[in-house]
JSON list of C-alpha atoms and ligand atoms in Angstrom, two decimals:
[
{"chain": "A", "resi": 1, "resn": "UNK", "atom": "CA", "xyz": [5.82, -2.62, 9.42]},
{"chain": "A", "resi": 2, "resn": "UNK", "atom": "CA", "xyz": [6.49, 0.82, 10.88]},
{"chain": "A", "resi": 3, "resn": "UNK", "atom": "CA", "xyz": [6.53, 2.95, 14.00]},
{"chain": "A", "resi": 4, "resn": "UNK", "atom": "CA", "xyz": [3.31, 4.86, 14.45]},
{"chain": "A", "resi": 5, "resn": "UNK", "atom": "CA", "xyz": [5.18, 8.07, 15.29]},
{"chain": "A", "resi": 6, "resn": "UNK", "atom": "CA", "xyz": [6.98, 7.94, 11.92]},
{"chain": "A", "resi": 7, "resn": "UNK", "atom": "CA", "xyz": [3.73, 8.08, 10.00]},
{"chain": "A", "resi": 8, "resn": "UNK", "atom": "CA", "xyz": [1.78, 11.13, 9.02]},
{"chain": "A", "resi": 9, "resn": "UNK", "atom": "CA", "xyz": [-1.40, 11.59, 7.03]},
{"chain": "A", "resi": 10, "resn": "UNK", "atom": "CA", "xyz": [-1.15, 11.19, 3.27]},
{"chain": "A", "resi": 11, "resn": "UNK", "atom": "CA", "xyz": [1.95, 9.06, 3.15]},
{"chain": "A", "resi": 12, "resn": "UNK", "atom": "CA", "xyz": [2.95, 5.52, 2.28]},
{"chain": "A", "resi": 13, "resn": "UNK", "atom": "CA", "xyz": [5.91, 3.35, 3.28]},
{"chain": "A", "resi": 14, "resn": "UNK", "atom": "CA", "xyz": [7.16, 0.15, 1.77]},
{"chain": "A", "resi": 15, "resn": "UNK", "atom": "CA", "xyz": [7.99, -2.63, 4.21]},
{"chain": "A", "resi": 16, "resn": "UNK", "atom": "CA", "xyz": [9.06, -6.23, 3.91]},
{"chain": "A", "resi": 17, "resn": "UNK", "atom": "CA", "xyz": [6.26, -8.73, 4.24]},
{"chain": "A", "resi": 18, "resn": "UNK", "atom": "CA", "xyz": [7.98, -12.09, 4.20]},
{"chain": "A", "resi": 19, "resn": "UNK", "atom": "CA", "xyz": [10.01, -12.09, 1.02]},
{"chain": "A", "resi": 20, "resn": "UNK", "atom": "CA", "xyz": [7.77, -9.60, -0.80]},
{"chain": "A", "resi": 21, "resn": "UNK", "atom": "CA", "xyz": [7.18, -5.88, -0.37]},
{"chain": "A", "resi": 22, "resn": "UNK", "atom": "CA", "xyz": [4.08, -4.53, 1.29]},
{"chain": "A", "resi": 23, "resn": "UNK", "atom": "CA", "xyz": [2.84, -0.97, 1.40]},
{"chain": "A", "resi": 24, "resn": "UNK", "atom": "CA", "xyz": [1.50, 0.69, 4.52]},
{"chain": "A", "resi": 25, "resn": "UNK", "atom": "CA", "xyz": [-0.54, 3.81, 3.90]},
{"chain": "A", "resi": 26, "resn": "UNK", "atom": "CA", "xyz": [-1.78, 6.46, 6.26]},
{"chain": "A", "resi": 27, "resn": "UNK", "atom": "CA", "xyz": [-4.57, 8.11, 4.32]},
{"chain": "A", "resi": 28, "resn": "UNK", "atom": "CA", "xyz": [-5.24, 11.83, 4.46]},
{"chain": "A", "resi": 29, "resn": "UNK", "atom": "CA", "xyz": [-7.89, 11.19, 7.15]},
{"chain": "A", "resi": 30, "resn": "UNK", "atom": "CA", "xyz": [-5.33, 9.37, 9.35]},
{"chain": "A", "resi": 31, "resn": "UNK", "atom": "CA", "xyz": [-6.70, 5.86, 8.75]},
{"chain": "A", "resi": 32, "resn": "UNK", "atom": "CA", "xyz": [-4.21, 3.06, 8.18]},
{"chain": "A", "resi": 33, "resn": "UNK", "atom": "CA", "xyz": [-4.24, 0.33, 5.58]},
{"chain": "A", "resi": 34, "resn": "UNK", "atom": "CA", "xyz": [-1.77, -2.22, 4.37]},
{"chain": "A", "resi": 35, "resn": "UNK", "atom": "CA", "xyz": [-1.66, -3.99, 1.04]},
{"chain": "A", "resi": 36, "resn": "UNK", "atom": "CA", "xyz": [0.63, -6.10, -1.04]},
{"chain": "A", "resi": 37, "resn": "UNK", "atom": "CA", "xyz": [3.00, -3.76, -2.90]},
{"chain": "A", "resi": 38, "resn": "UNK", "atom": "CA", "xyz": [3.40, -6.23, -5.74]},
{"chain": "A", "resi": 39, "resn": "UNK", "atom": "CA", "xyz": [1.63, -4.92, -8.82]},
{"chain": "A", "resi": 40, "resn": "UNK", "atom": "CA", "xyz": [-0.83, -7.50, -10.19]},
{"chain": "A", "resi": 41, "resn": "UNK", "atom": "CA", "xyz": [0.34, -6.75, -13.71]},
{"chain": "A", "resi": 42, "resn": "UNK", "atom": "CA", "xyz": [4.01, -7.74, -13.88]},
{"chain": "A", "resi": 43, "resn": "UNK", "atom": "CA", "xyz": [5.12, -7.63, -10.24]},
{"chain": "A", "resi": 44, "resn": "UNK", "atom": "CA", "xyz": [6.72, -4.18, -10.07]},
{"chain": "A", "resi": 45, "resn": "UNK", "atom": "CA", "xyz": [6.62, -2.52, -6.63]},
{"chain": "A", "resi": 46, "resn": "UNK", "atom": "CA", "xyz": [3.86, 0.05, -6.36]},
{"chain": "A", "resi": 47, "resn": "UNK", "atom": "CA", "xyz": [4.17, 3.41, -4.61]},
{"chain": "A", "resi": 48, "resn": "UNK", "atom": "CA", "xyz": [1.86, 5.75, -2.79]},
{"chain": "A", "resi": 49, "resn": "UNK", "atom": "CA", "xyz": [1.27, 9.01, -4.65]},
{"chain": "A", "resi": 50, "resn": "UNK", "atom": "CA", "xyz": [0.40, 11.75, -2.14]},
{"chain": "A", "resi": 51, "resn": "UNK", "atom": "CA", "xyz": [-0.41, 14.16, -4.96]},
{"chain": "A", "resi": 52, "resn": "UNK", "atom": "CA", "xyz": [-3.16, 11.85, -6.27]},
{"chain": "A", "resi": 53, "resn": "UNK", "atom": "CA", "xyz": [-3.94, 10.03, -2.99]},
{"chain": "A", "resi": 54, "resn": "UNK", "atom": "CA", "xyz": [-3.74, 6.80, -4.94]},
{"chain": "A", "resi": 55, "resn": "UNK", "atom": "CA", "xyz": [-1.39, 3.86, -5.36]},
{"chain": "A", "resi": 56, "resn": "UNK", "atom": "CA", "xyz": [0.64, 4.01, -8.54]},
{"chain": "A", "resi": 57, "resn": "UNK", "atom": "CA", "xyz": [2.76, 1.56, -10.45]},
{"chain": "A", "resi": 58, "resn": "UNK", "atom": "CA", "xyz": [5.37, 3.42, -12.44]},
{"chain": "A", "resi": 59, "resn": "UNK", "atom": "CA", "xyz": [6.23, 0.46, -14.67]},
{"chain": "A", "resi": 60, "resn": "UNK", "atom": "CA", "xyz": [3.20, 0.80, -16.94]},
{"chain": "A", "resi": 61, "resn": "UNK", "atom": "CA", "xyz": [1.22, 3.56, -15.26]},
{"chain": "A", "resi": 62, "resn": "UNK", "atom": "CA", "xyz": [-1.13, 1.31, -13.32]},
{"chain": "A", "resi": 63, "resn": "UNK", "atom": "CA", "xyz": [-3.38, 2.99, -10.76]},
{"chain": "A", "resi": 64, "resn": "UNK", "atom": "CA", "xyz": [-5.12, 1.59, -7.69]},
{"chain": "A", "resi": 65, "resn": "UNK", "atom": "CA", "xyz": [-7.32, 3.20, -5.08]},
{"chain": "A", "resi": 66, "resn": "UNK", "atom": "CA", "xyz": [-6.49, 3.03, -1.37]},
{"chain": "A", "resi": 67, "resn": "UNK", "atom": "CA", "xyz": [-8.37, -0.23, -0.98]},
{"chain": "A", "resi": 68, "resn": "UNK", "atom": "CA", "xyz": [-6.16, -1.74, -3.67]},
{"chain": "A", "resi": 69, "resn": "UNK", "atom": "CA", "xyz": [-8.89, -1.76, -6.29]},
{"chain": "A", "resi": 70, "resn": "UNK", "atom": "CA", "xyz": [-7.32, -1.49, -9.76]},
{"chain": "A", "resi": 71, "resn": "UNK", "atom": "CA", "xyz": [-8.60, 1.70, -11.39]},
{"chain": "A", "resi": 72, "resn": "UNK", "atom": "CA", "xyz": [-6.71, 2.19, -14.63]},
{"chain": "A", "resi": 73, "resn": "UNK", "atom": "CA", "xyz": [-3.80, 0.96, -16.67]},
{"chain": "A", "resi": 74, "resn": "UNK", "atom": "CA", "xyz": [-2.88, -2.67, -17.21]},
{"chain": "A", "resi": 75, "resn": "UNK", "atom": "CA", "xyz": [-3.28, -4.21, -13.69]},
{"chain": "A", "resi": 76, "resn": "UNK", "atom": "CA", "xyz": [-5.90, -6.96, -14.03]},
{"chain": "A", "resi": 77, "resn": "UNK", "atom": "CA", "xyz": [-6.69, -7.49, -10.35]},
{"chain": "A", "resi": 78, "resn": "UNK", "atom": "CA", "xyz": [-6.81, -5.61, -7.04]},
{"chain": "A", "resi": 79, "resn": "UNK", "atom": "CA", "xyz": [-3.83, -5.60, -4.68]},
{"chain": "A", "resi": 80, "resn": "UNK", "atom": "CA", "xyz": [-4.14, -8.01, -1.79]},
{"chain": "A", "resi": 81, "resn": "UNK", "atom": "CA", "xyz": [-5.27, -6.40, 1.45]},
{"chain": "A", "resi": 82, "resn": "UNK", "atom": "CA", "xyz": [-3.59, -7.14, 4.76]},
{"chain": "A", "resi": 83, "resn": "UNK", "atom": "CA", "xyz": [-4.75, -6.57, 8.32]},
{"chain": "A", "resi": 84, "resn": "UNK", "atom": "CA", "xyz": [-3.31, -3.66, 10.29]},
{"chain": "A", "resi": 85, "resn": "UNK", "atom": "CA", "xyz": [-3.17, -3.40, 14.04]},
{"chain": "A", "resi": 86, "resn": "UNK", "atom": "CA", "xyz": [-1.51, -0.96, 16.38]},
{"chain": "A", "resi": 87, "resn": "UNK", "atom": "CA", "xyz": [0.36, -2.15, 19.45]},
{"chain": "A", "resi": 88, "resn": "UNK", "atom": "CA", "xyz": [1.88, 0.69, 21.40]},
{"chain": "A", "resi": 89, "resn": "UNK", "atom": "CA", "xyz": [3.98, 2.55, 18.86]},
{"chain": "A", "resi": 90, "resn": "UNK", "atom": "CA", "xyz": [4.29, -0.46, 16.54]},
{"chain": "A", "resi": 91, "resn": "UNK", "atom": "CA", "xyz": [2.14, -0.90, 13.48]},
{"chain": "A", "resi": 92, "resn": "UNK", "atom": "CA", "xyz": [1.68, -4.63, 12.92]},
{"chain": "A", "resi": 93, "resn": "UNK", "atom": "CA", "xyz": [0.60, -6.09, 9.61]},
{"chain": "A", "resi": 94, "resn": "UNK", "atom": "CA", "xyz": [-0.74, -9.62, 9.26]},
{"chain": "A", "resi": 95, "resn": "UNK", "atom": "CA", "xyz": [-2.35, -11.65, 6.54]},
{"chain": "A", "resi": 96, "resn": "UNK", "atom": "CA", "xyz": [-6.07, -10.90, 6.35]},
{"chain": "B", "resi": 1, "resn": "FES", "atom": "FE1", "xyz": [2.56, -2.49, -12.66]},
{"chain": "B", "resi": 1, "resn": "FES", "atom": "FE2", "xyz": [2.81, -3.08, -15.24]},
{"chain": "B", "resi": 1, "resn": "FES", "atom": "S1", "xyz": [3.88, -3.92, -13.56]},
{"chain": "B", "resi": 1, "resn": "FES", "atom": "S2", "xyz": [1.52, -1.61, -14.33]}
]
């Protein structure tokens, strides 16, 4: 999904997970998580918002926390969580 050296705390990157986008987030505390980037409302691609430290969907102002839990706006369900592992400098994401 990414090179570890390209990540820094409080950032998110979109990567391709099969045919769909995923989002890899390095939280402010340096921990990594990966989730589906497909909004559970109408399938827009979500983004990490460093200013809010949350995941945001700009289509209809949907908000998720860093575990993918839907917090506000129209999204009806959490984002799917993936498994993250680090191998050397590579960050590997697999289905949980
Ligand atoms: Fe994400 Fe509507 S598609 S909030």
